[in-house]
């Protein structure tokens, strides 16, 4: 996990408010020989000094997508936890969900895995995407995340729950979504 996080562009890592590492105590307390035998290593990890092309003033891999919406059929494989609208001072909240793209219905997309940024709640009202479940298929209307933030700058300031392990997946904003029966 540390190596995967370290491969991300520096500006993406620095924009995280908090990173929580969960480590089993037994892994920390093992002797060097026992840890090596169990394939547990604590080597130093050097973080990338590269910045994303969006931060450098270029075009990000997300923004390189066509300007129009992309519609896909995809299976939800991983979802960040929902925030409780009553347990947070935020009026609006988003979360990430990892999808495996099965079919591109309209538009152009080459990615087979995407990270969807979608609503948890708006104006303290839970949104349908908050109830999405792993293993289910959805038809998603997507807009590149960088394009969405450019068009609606305030959305980039909303509280975002991002527990994804799909560090290299393209980020897309989920404009519209419906379950595929």
JSON list of C-alpha atoms in Angstrom, two decimals:
[
{"chain": "A", "resi": 1, "resn": "UNK", "atom": "CA", "xyz": [0.00, 0.00, 0.00]},
{"chain": "A", "resi": 2, "resn": "UNK", "atom": "CA", "xyz": [2.77, 2.45, 0.85]},
{"chain": "A", "resi": 3, "resn": "UNK", "atom": "CA", "xyz": [4.45, 1.84, -2.50]},
{"chain": "A", "resi": 4, "resn": "UNK", "atom": "CA", "xyz": [1.16, 2.30, -4.37]},
{"chain": "A", "resi": 5, "resn": "UNK", "atom": "CA", "xyz": [0.52, 5.61, -2.61]},
{"chain": "A", "resi": 6, "resn": "UNK", "atom": "CA", "xyz": [4.12, 6.69, -3.24]},
{"chain": "A", "resi": 7, "resn": "UNK", "atom": "CA", "xyz": [3.68, 6.20, -7.01]},
{"chain": "A", "resi": 8, "resn": "UNK", "atom": "CA", "xyz": [0.93, 8.83, -7.16]},
{"chain": "A", "resi": 9, "resn": "UNK", "atom": "CA", "xyz": [1.92, 12.35, -8.27]},
{"chain": "A", "resi": 10, "resn": "UNK", "atom": "CA", "xyz": [3.16, 14.52, -5.40]},
{"chain": "A", "resi": 11, "resn": "UNK", "atom": "CA", "xyz": [0.33, 17.08, -5.64]},
{"chain": "A", "resi": 12, "resn": "UNK", "atom": "CA", "xyz": [-2.31, 14.32, -5.42]},
{"chain": "A", "resi": 13, "resn": "UNK", "atom": "CA", "xyz": [-0.73, 12.91, -2.27]},
{"chain": "A", "resi": 14, "resn": "UNK", "atom": "CA", "xyz": [-0.38, 16.33, -0.65]},
{"chain": "A", "resi": 15, "resn": "UNK", "atom": "CA", "xyz": [-4.04, 17.23, -1.27]},
{"chain": "A", "resi": 16, "resn": "UNK", "atom": "CA", "xyz": [-5.12, 14.39, 1.06]},
{"chain": "A", "resi": 17, "resn": "UNK", "atom": "CA", "xyz": [-6.34, 15.71, 4.40]},
{"chain": "A", "resi": 18, "resn": "UNK", "atom": "CA", "xyz": [-5.57, 12.52, 6.25]},
{"chain": "A", "resi": 19, "resn": "UNK", "atom": "CA", "xyz": [-4.04, 9.13, 5.52]},
{"chain": "A", "resi": 20, "resn": "UNK", "atom": "CA", "xyz": [-4.62, 6.37, 8.04]},
{"chain": "A", "resi": 21, "resn": "UNK", "atom": "CA", "xyz": [-2.41, 3.30, 7.97]},
{"chain": "A", "resi": 22, "resn": "UNK", "atom": "CA", "xyz": [-3.77, 0.23, 9.70]},
{"chain": "A", "resi": 23, "resn": "UNK", "atom": "CA", "xyz": [-0.91, -2.02, 10.75]},
{"chain": "A", "resi": 24, "resn": "UNK", "atom": "CA", "xyz": [-1.13, -5.25, 12.71]},
{"chain": "A", "resi": 25, "resn": "UNK", "atom": "CA", "xyz": [0.85, -4.91, 15.93]},
{"chain": "A", "resi": 26, "resn": "UNK", "atom": "CA", "xyz": [2.37, -8.36, 15.40]},
{"chain": "A", "resi": 27, "resn": "UNK", "atom": "CA", "xyz": [3.97, -7.09, 12.17]},
{"chain": "A", "resi": 28, "resn": "UNK", "atom": "CA", "xyz": [5.62, -4.17, 13.97]},
{"chain": "A", "resi": 29, "resn": "UNK", "atom": "CA", "xyz": [6.85, -6.27, 16.89]},
{"chain": "A", "resi": 30, "resn": "UNK", "atom": "CA", "xyz": [8.39, -9.11, 14.87]},
{"chain": "A", "resi": 31, "resn": "UNK", "atom": "CA", "xyz": [12.14, -9.51, 14.95]},
{"chain": "A", "resi": 32, "resn": "UNK", "atom": "CA", "xyz": [13.97, -8.77, 11.70]},
{"chain": "A", "resi": 33, "resn": "UNK", "atom": "CA", "xyz": [14.48, -12.47, 10.94]},
{"chain": "A", "resi": 34, "resn": "UNK", "atom": "CA", "xyz": [10.87, -13.44, 11.72]},
{"chain": "A", "resi": 35, "resn": "UNK", "atom": "CA", "xyz": [9.55, -10.50, 9.67]},
{"chain": "A", "resi": 36, "resn": "UNK", "atom": "CA", "xyz": [11.74, -11.47, 6.70]},
{"chain": "A", "resi": 37, "resn": "UNK", "atom": "CA", "xyz": [10.54, -15.09, 6.96]},
{"chain": "A", "resi": 38, "resn": "UNK", "atom": "CA", "xyz": [6.92, -13.84, 6.92]},
{"chain": "A", "resi": 39, "resn": "UNK", "atom": "CA", "xyz": [7.68, -11.60, 3.90]},
{"chain": "A", "resi": 40, "resn": "UNK", "atom": "CA", "xyz": [7.08, -8.43, 5.92]},
{"chain": "A", "resi": 41, "resn": "UNK", "atom": "CA", "xyz": [9.43, -5.61, 4.99]},
{"chain": "A", "resi": 42, "resn": "UNK", "atom": "CA", "xyz": [9.62, -2.05, 6.21]},
{"chain": "A", "resi": 43, "resn": "UNK", "atom": "CA", "xyz": [11.92, -0.64, 3.57]},
{"chain": "A", "resi": 44, "resn": "UNK", "atom": "CA", "xyz": [11.96, 3.09, 3.03]},
{"chain": "A", "resi": 45, "resn": "UNK", "atom": "CA", "xyz": [9.59, 4.27, 0.35]},
{"chain": "A", "resi": 46, "resn": "UNK", "atom": "CA", "xyz": [10.49, 7.31, -1.72]},
{"chain": "A", "resi": 47, "resn": "UNK", "atom": "CA", "xyz": [7.50, 9.33, -2.83]},
{"chain": "A", "resi": 48, "resn": "UNK", "atom": "CA", "xyz": [7.21, 10.55, -6.39]},
{"chain": "A", "resi": 49, "resn": "UNK", "atom": "CA", "xyz": [8.44, 14.07, -7.06]},
{"chain": "A", "resi": 50, "resn": "UNK", "atom": "CA", "xyz": [6.40, 14.28, -10.26]},
{"chain": "A", "resi": 51, "resn": "UNK", "atom": "CA", "xyz": [3.27, 16.40, -10.30]},
{"chain": "A", "resi": 52, "resn": "UNK", "atom": "CA", "xyz": [0.14, 15.57, -12.21]},
{"chain": "A", "resi": 53, "resn": "UNK", "atom": "CA", "xyz": [-0.09, 17.22, -15.60]},
{"chain": "A", "resi": 54, "resn": "UNK", "atom": "CA", "xyz": [-3.20, 19.11, -14.41]},
{"chain": "A", "resi": 55, "resn": "UNK", "atom": "CA", "xyz": [-1.17, 20.76, -11.63]},
{"chain": "A", "resi": 56, "resn": "UNK", "atom": "CA", "xyz": [1.57, 21.58, -14.10]},
{"chain": "A", "resi": 57, "resn": "UNK", "atom": "CA", "xyz": [-0.91, 23.50, -16.23]},
{"chain": "A", "resi": 58, "resn": "UNK", "atom": "CA", "xyz": [-1.24, 20.77, -18.81]},
{"chain": "A", "resi": 59, "resn": "UNK", "atom": "CA", "xyz": [-4.05, 18.40, -19.53]},
{"chain": "A", "resi": 60, "resn": "UNK", "atom": "CA", "xyz": [-4.65, 15.58, -17.07]},
{"chain": "A", "resi": 61, "resn": "UNK", "atom": "CA", "xyz": [-5.42, 12.06, -18.23]},
{"chain": "A", "resi": 62, "resn": "UNK", "atom": "CA", "xyz": [-9.00, 12.68, -17.11]},
{"chain": "A", "resi": 63, "resn": "UNK", "atom": "CA", "xyz": [-9.37, 15.90, -19.07]},
{"chain": "A", "resi": 64, "resn": "UNK", "atom": "CA", "xyz": [-8.02, 14.23, -22.21]},
{"chain": "A", "resi": 65, "resn": "UNK", "atom": "CA", "xyz": [-11.35, 12.46, -22.53]},
{"chain": "A", "resi": 66, "resn": "UNK", "atom": "CA", "xyz": [-13.94, 13.86, -24.90]},
{"chain": "A", "resi": 67, "resn": "UNK", "atom": "CA", "xyz": [-15.79, 16.99, -23.76]},
{"chain": "A", "resi": 68, "resn": "UNK", "atom": "CA", "xyz": [-19.15, 15.19, -23.94]},
{"chain": "A", "resi": 69, "resn": "UNK", "atom": "CA", "xyz": [-20.46, 12.84, -21.31]},
{"chain": "A", "resi": 70, "resn": "UNK", "atom": "CA", "xyz": [-19.47, 9.19, -21.42]},
{"chain": "A", "resi": 71, "resn": "UNK", "atom": "CA", "xyz": [-22.04, 6.52, -20.60]},
{"chain": "A", "resi": 72, "resn": "UNK", "atom": "CA", "xyz": [-20.82, 3.12, -19.42]},
{"chain": "A", "resi": 73, "resn": "UNK", "atom": "CA", "xyz": [-22.16, -0.06, -17.91]},
{"chain": "A", "resi": 74, "resn": "UNK", "atom": "CA", "xyz": [-19.95, -1.03, -14.99]},
{"chain": "A", "resi": 75, "resn": "UNK", "atom": "CA", "xyz": [-19.77, -3.22, -11.90]},
{"chain": "A", "resi": 76, "resn": "UNK", "atom": "CA", "xyz": [-19.07, -1.63, -8.51]},
{"chain": "A", "resi": 77, "resn": "UNK", "atom": "CA", "xyz": [-16.05, -3.35, -6.94]},
{"chain": "A", "resi": 78, "resn": "UNK", "atom": "CA", "xyz": [-15.07, -1.05, -4.06]},
{"chain": "A", "resi": 79, "resn": "UNK", "atom": "CA", "xyz": [-16.82, 1.81, -2.29]},
{"chain": "A", "resi": 80, "resn": "UNK", "atom": "CA", "xyz": [-15.67, 4.32, 0.30]},
{"chain": "A", "resi": 81, "resn": "UNK", "atom": "CA", "xyz": [-17.72, 4.55, 3.49]},
{"chain": "A", "resi": 82, "resn": "UNK", "atom": "CA", "xyz": [-20.68, 6.91, 3.59]},
{"chain": "A", "resi": 83, "resn": "UNK", "atom": "CA", "xyz": [-20.45, 9.86, 5.90]},
{"chain": "A", "resi": 84, "resn": "UNK", "atom": "CA", "xyz": [-23.40, 10.42, 8.23]},
{"chain": "A", "resi": 85, "resn": "UNK", "atom": "CA", "xyz": [-25.08, 13.75, 7.41]},
{"chain": "A", "resi": 86, "resn": "UNK", "atom": "CA", "xyz": [-26.03, 14.12, 11.07]},
{"chain": "A", "resi": 87, "resn": "UNK", "atom": "CA", "xyz": [-22.54, 13.38, 12.31]},
{"chain": "A", "resi": 88, "resn": "UNK", "atom": "CA", "xyz": [-20.66, 15.95, 10.24]},
{"chain": "A", "resi": 89, "resn": "UNK", "atom": "CA", "xyz": [-20.83, 19.73, 9.95]},
{"chain": "A", "resi": 90, "resn": "UNK", "atom": "CA", "xyz": [-20.76, 19.48, 6.13]},
{"chain": "A", "resi": 91, "resn": "UNK", "atom": "CA", "xyz": [-23.91, 20.13, 4.11]},
{"chain": "A", "resi": 92, "resn": "UNK", "atom": "CA", "xyz": [-22.63, 18.23, 1.07]},
{"chain": "A", "resi": 93, "resn": "UNK", "atom": "CA", "xyz": [-20.43, 15.17, 0.86]},
{"chain": "A", "resi": 94, "resn": "UNK", "atom": "CA", "xyz": [-19.00, 12.95, -1.85]},
{"chain": "A", "resi": 95, "resn": "UNK", "atom": "CA", "xyz": [-17.38, 9.52, -1.84]},
{"chain": "A", "resi": 96, "resn": "UNK", "atom": "CA", "xyz": [-15.40, 7.43, -4.29]},
{"chain": "A", "resi": 97, "resn": "UNK", "atom": "CA", "xyz": [-16.36, 4.10, -5.79]},
{"chain": "A", "resi": 98, "resn": "UNK", "atom": "CA", "xyz": [-14.26, 1.84, -7.99]},
{"chain": "A", "resi": 99, "resn": "UNK", "atom": "CA", "xyz": [-16.00, 0.40, -11.05]},
{"chain": "A", "resi": 100, "resn": "UNK", "atom": "CA", "xyz": [-14.94, -2.24, -13.57]},
{"chain": "A", "resi": 101, "resn": "UNK", "atom": "CA", "xyz": [-16.14, -1.00, -16.96]},
{"chain": "A", "resi": 102, "resn": "UNK", "atom": "CA", "xyz": [-17.94, -3.73, -18.89]},
{"chain": "A", "resi": 103, "resn": "UNK", "atom": "CA", "xyz": [-19.25, -1.73, -21.82]},
{"chain": "A", "resi": 104, "resn": "UNK", "atom": "CA", "xyz": [-18.97, 1.81, -23.18]},
{"chain": "A", "resi": 105, "resn": "UNK", "atom": "CA", "xyz": [-22.46, 2.80, -24.33]},
{"chain": "A", "resi": 106, "resn": "UNK", "atom": "CA", "xyz": [-21.70, 6.29, -25.65]},
{"chain": "A", "resi": 107, "resn": "UNK", "atom": "CA", "xyz": [-18.59, 8.42, -25.83]},
{"chain": "A", "resi": 108, "resn": "UNK", "atom": "CA", "xyz": [-15.03, 7.18, -25.72]},
{"chain": "A", "resi": 109, "resn": "UNK", "atom": "CA", "xyz": [-13.22, 5.52, -22.86]},
{"chain": "A", "resi": 110, "resn": "UNK", "atom": "CA", "xyz": [-10.34, 3.08, -22.90]},
{"chain": "A", "resi": 111, "resn": "UNK", "atom": "CA", "xyz": [-10.06, 2.54, -19.15]},
{"chain": "A", "resi": 112, "resn": "UNK", "atom": "CA", "xyz": [-11.28, -0.79, -17.83]},
{"chain": "A", "resi": 113, "resn": "UNK", "atom": "CA", "xyz": [-11.30, 0.47, -14.24]},
{"chain": "A", "resi": 114, "resn": "UNK", "atom": "CA", "xyz": [-12.43, 3.92, -13.09]},
{"chain": "A", "resi": 115, "resn": "UNK", "atom": "CA", "xyz": [-12.79, 5.76, -9.83]},
{"chain": "A", "resi": 116, "resn": "UNK", "atom": "CA", "xyz": [-16.20, 7.39, -9.69]},
{"chain": "A", "resi": 117, "resn": "UNK", "atom": "CA", "xyz": [-16.67, 10.45, -7.49]},
{"chain": "A", "resi": 118, "resn": "UNK", "atom": "CA", "xyz": [-20.32, 10.43, -6.50]},
{"chain": "A", "resi": 119, "resn": "UNK", "atom": "CA", "xyz": [-22.72, 12.01, -4.04]},
{"chain": "A", "resi": 120, "resn": "UNK", "atom": "CA", "xyz": [-23.18, 10.75, -0.51]},
{"chain": "A", "resi": 121, "resn": "UNK", "atom": "CA", "xyz": [-25.51, 13.57, 0.48]},
{"chain": "A", "resi": 122, "resn": "UNK", "atom": "CA", "xyz": [-26.59, 17.01, -0.78]},
{"chain": "A", "resi": 123, "resn": "UNK", "atom": "CA", "xyz": [-28.04, 19.61, 1.55]},
{"chain": "A", "resi": 124, "resn": "UNK", "atom": "CA", "xyz": [-27.90, 16.87, 4.24]},
{"chain": "A", "resi": 125, "resn": "UNK", "atom": "CA", "xyz": [-30.16, 14.57, 2.14]},
{"chain": "A", "resi": 126, "resn": "UNK", "atom": "CA", "xyz": [-28.78, 11.13, 1.31]},
{"chain": "A", "resi": 127, "resn": "UNK", "atom": "CA", "xyz": [-28.44, 10.52, -2.43]},
{"chain": "A", "resi": 128, "resn": "UNK", "atom": "CA", "xyz": [-29.17, 7.28, -4.33]},
{"chain": "A", "resi": 129, "resn": "UNK", "atom": "CA", "xyz": [-25.48, 6.61, -5.08]},
{"chain": "A", "resi": 130, "resn": "UNK", "atom": "CA", "xyz": [-24.83, 6.35, -1.33]},
{"chain": "A", "resi": 131, "resn": "UNK", "atom": "CA", "xyz": [-26.83, 3.09, -1.33]},
{"chain": "A", "resi": 132, "resn": "UNK", "atom": "CA", "xyz": [-24.95, 1.50, -4.24]},
{"chain": "A", "resi": 133, "resn": "UNK", "atom": "CA", "xyz": [-23.60, -1.96, -3.40]},
{"chain": "A", "resi": 134, "resn": "UNK", "atom": "CA", "xyz": [-20.51, -3.90, -4.42]},
{"chain": "A", "resi": 135, "resn": "UNK", "atom": "CA", "xyz": [-21.08, -6.55, -7.07]},
{"chain": "A", "resi": 136, "resn": "UNK", "atom": "CA", "xyz": [-24.05, -4.76, -8.65]},
{"chain": "A", "resi": 137, "resn": "UNK", "atom": "CA", "xyz": [-24.04, -3.37, -12.19]},
{"chain": "A", "resi": 138, "resn": "UNK", "atom": "CA", "xyz": [-24.86, 0.26, -12.98]},
{"chain": "A", "resi": 139, "resn": "UNK", "atom": "CA", "xyz": [-25.30, 2.46, -16.03]},
{"chain": "A", "resi": 140, "resn": "UNK", "atom": "CA", "xyz": [-23.23, 5.58, -15.31]},
{"chain": "A", "resi": 141, "resn": "UNK", "atom": "CA", "xyz": [-23.15, 8.93, -17.04]},
{"chain": "A", "resi": 142, "resn": "UNK", "atom": "CA", "xyz": [-19.65, 10.26, -16.42]},
{"chain": "A", "resi": 143, "resn": "UNK", "atom": "CA", "xyz": [-17.79, 13.55, -16.72]},
{"chain": "A", "resi": 144, "resn": "UNK", "atom": "CA", "xyz": [-14.01, 13.75, -16.19]},
{"chain": "A", "resi": 145, "resn": "UNK", "atom": "CA", "xyz": [-13.42, 14.85, -12.56]},
{"chain": "A", "resi": 146, "resn": "UNK", "atom": "CA", "xyz": [-11.05, 17.66, -13.54]},
{"chain": "A", "resi": 147, "resn": "UNK", "atom": "CA", "xyz": [-13.61, 19.00, -16.03]},
{"chain": "A", "resi": 148, "resn": "UNK", "atom": "CA", "xyz": [-16.35, 18.88, -13.38]},
{"chain": "A", "resi": 149, "resn": "UNK", "atom": "CA", "xyz": [-14.18, 20.78, -10.88]},
{"chain": "A", "resi": 150, "resn": "UNK", "atom": "CA", "xyz": [-13.33, 23.35, -13.55]},
{"chain": "A", "resi": 151, "resn": "UNK", "atom": "CA", "xyz": [-17.00, 23.93, -14.43]},
{"chain": "A", "resi": 152, "resn": "UNK", "atom": "CA", "xyz": [-18.18, 23.86, -10.81]},
{"chain": "A", "resi": 153, "resn": "UNK", "atom": "CA", "xyz": [-15.23, 24.91, -8.61]},
{"chain": "A", "resi": 154, "resn": "UNK", "atom": "CA", "xyz": [-17.23, 24.60, -5.37]},
{"chain": "A", "resi": 155, "resn": "UNK", "atom": "CA", "xyz": [-17.56, 20.84, -5.81]},
{"chain": "A", "resi": 156, "resn": "UNK", "atom": "CA", "xyz": [-13.82, 20.46, -5.35]},
{"chain": "A", "resi": 157, "resn": "UNK", "atom": "CA", "xyz": [-14.20, 21.89, -1.84]},
{"chain": "A", "resi": 158, "resn": "UNK", "atom": "CA", "xyz": [-16.90, 19.47, -0.68]},
{"chain": "A", "resi": 159, "resn": "UNK", "atom": "CA", "xyz": [-15.93, 16.82, 1.84]},
{"chain": "A", "resi": 160, "resn": "UNK", "atom": "CA", "xyz": [-14.75, 13.74, -0.10]},
{"chain": "A", "resi": 161, "resn": "UNK", "atom": "CA", "xyz": [-14.47, 10.29, 1.48]},
{"chain": "A", "resi": 162, "resn": "UNK", "atom": "CA", "xyz": [-11.77, 8.52, -0.55]},
{"chain": "A", "resi": 163, "resn": "UNK", "atom": "CA", "xyz": [-10.72, 5.13, 0.80]},
{"chain": "A", "resi": 164, "resn": "UNK", "atom": "CA", "xyz": [-9.98, 3.69, -2.62]},
{"chain": "A", "resi": 165, "resn": "UNK", "atom": "CA", "xyz": [-7.02, 1.46, -3.30]},
{"chain": "A", "resi": 166, "resn": "UNK", "atom": "CA", "xyz": [-7.31, 2.04, -7.06]},
{"chain": "A", "resi": 167, "resn": "UNK", "atom": "CA", "xyz": [-4.59, 4.69, -7.08]},
{"chain": "A", "resi": 168, "resn": "UNK", "atom": "CA", "xyz": [-3.98, 4.60, -10.83]},
{"chain": "A", "resi": 169, "resn": "UNK", "atom": "CA", "xyz": [-7.63, 4.59, -11.91]},
{"chain": "A", "resi": 170, "resn": "UNK", "atom": "CA", "xyz": [-8.96, 7.58, -13.86]},
{"chain": "A", "resi": 171, "resn": "UNK", "atom": "CA", "xyz": [-11.28, 9.82, -11.81]},
{"chain": "A", "resi": 172, "resn": "UNK", "atom": "CA", "xyz": [-14.72, 10.56, -13.22]},
{"chain": "A", "resi": 173, "resn": "UNK", "atom": "CA", "xyz": [-17.67, 12.39, -11.68]},
{"chain": "A", "resi": 174, "resn": "UNK", "atom": "CA", "xyz": [-20.88, 10.33, -11.73]},
{"chain": "A", "resi": 175, "resn": "UNK", "atom": "CA", "xyz": [-23.51, 12.73, -13.14]},
{"chain": "A", "resi": 176, "resn": "UNK", "atom": "CA", "xyz": [-26.24, 10.14, -13.36]},
{"chain": "A", "resi": 177, "resn": "UNK", "atom": "CA", "xyz": [-26.51, 6.49, -12.32]},
{"chain": "A", "resi": 178, "resn": "UNK", "atom": "CA", "xyz": [-29.05, 3.72, -12.34]},
{"chain": "A", "resi": 179, "resn": "UNK", "atom": "CA", "xyz": [-28.87, 0.06, -11.40]},
{"chain": "A", "resi": 180, "resn": "UNK", "atom": "CA", "xyz": [-28.97, -2.45, -14.24]},
{"chain": "A", "resi": 181, "resn": "UNK", "atom": "CA", "xyz": [-31.36, -5.27, -13.27]}
]
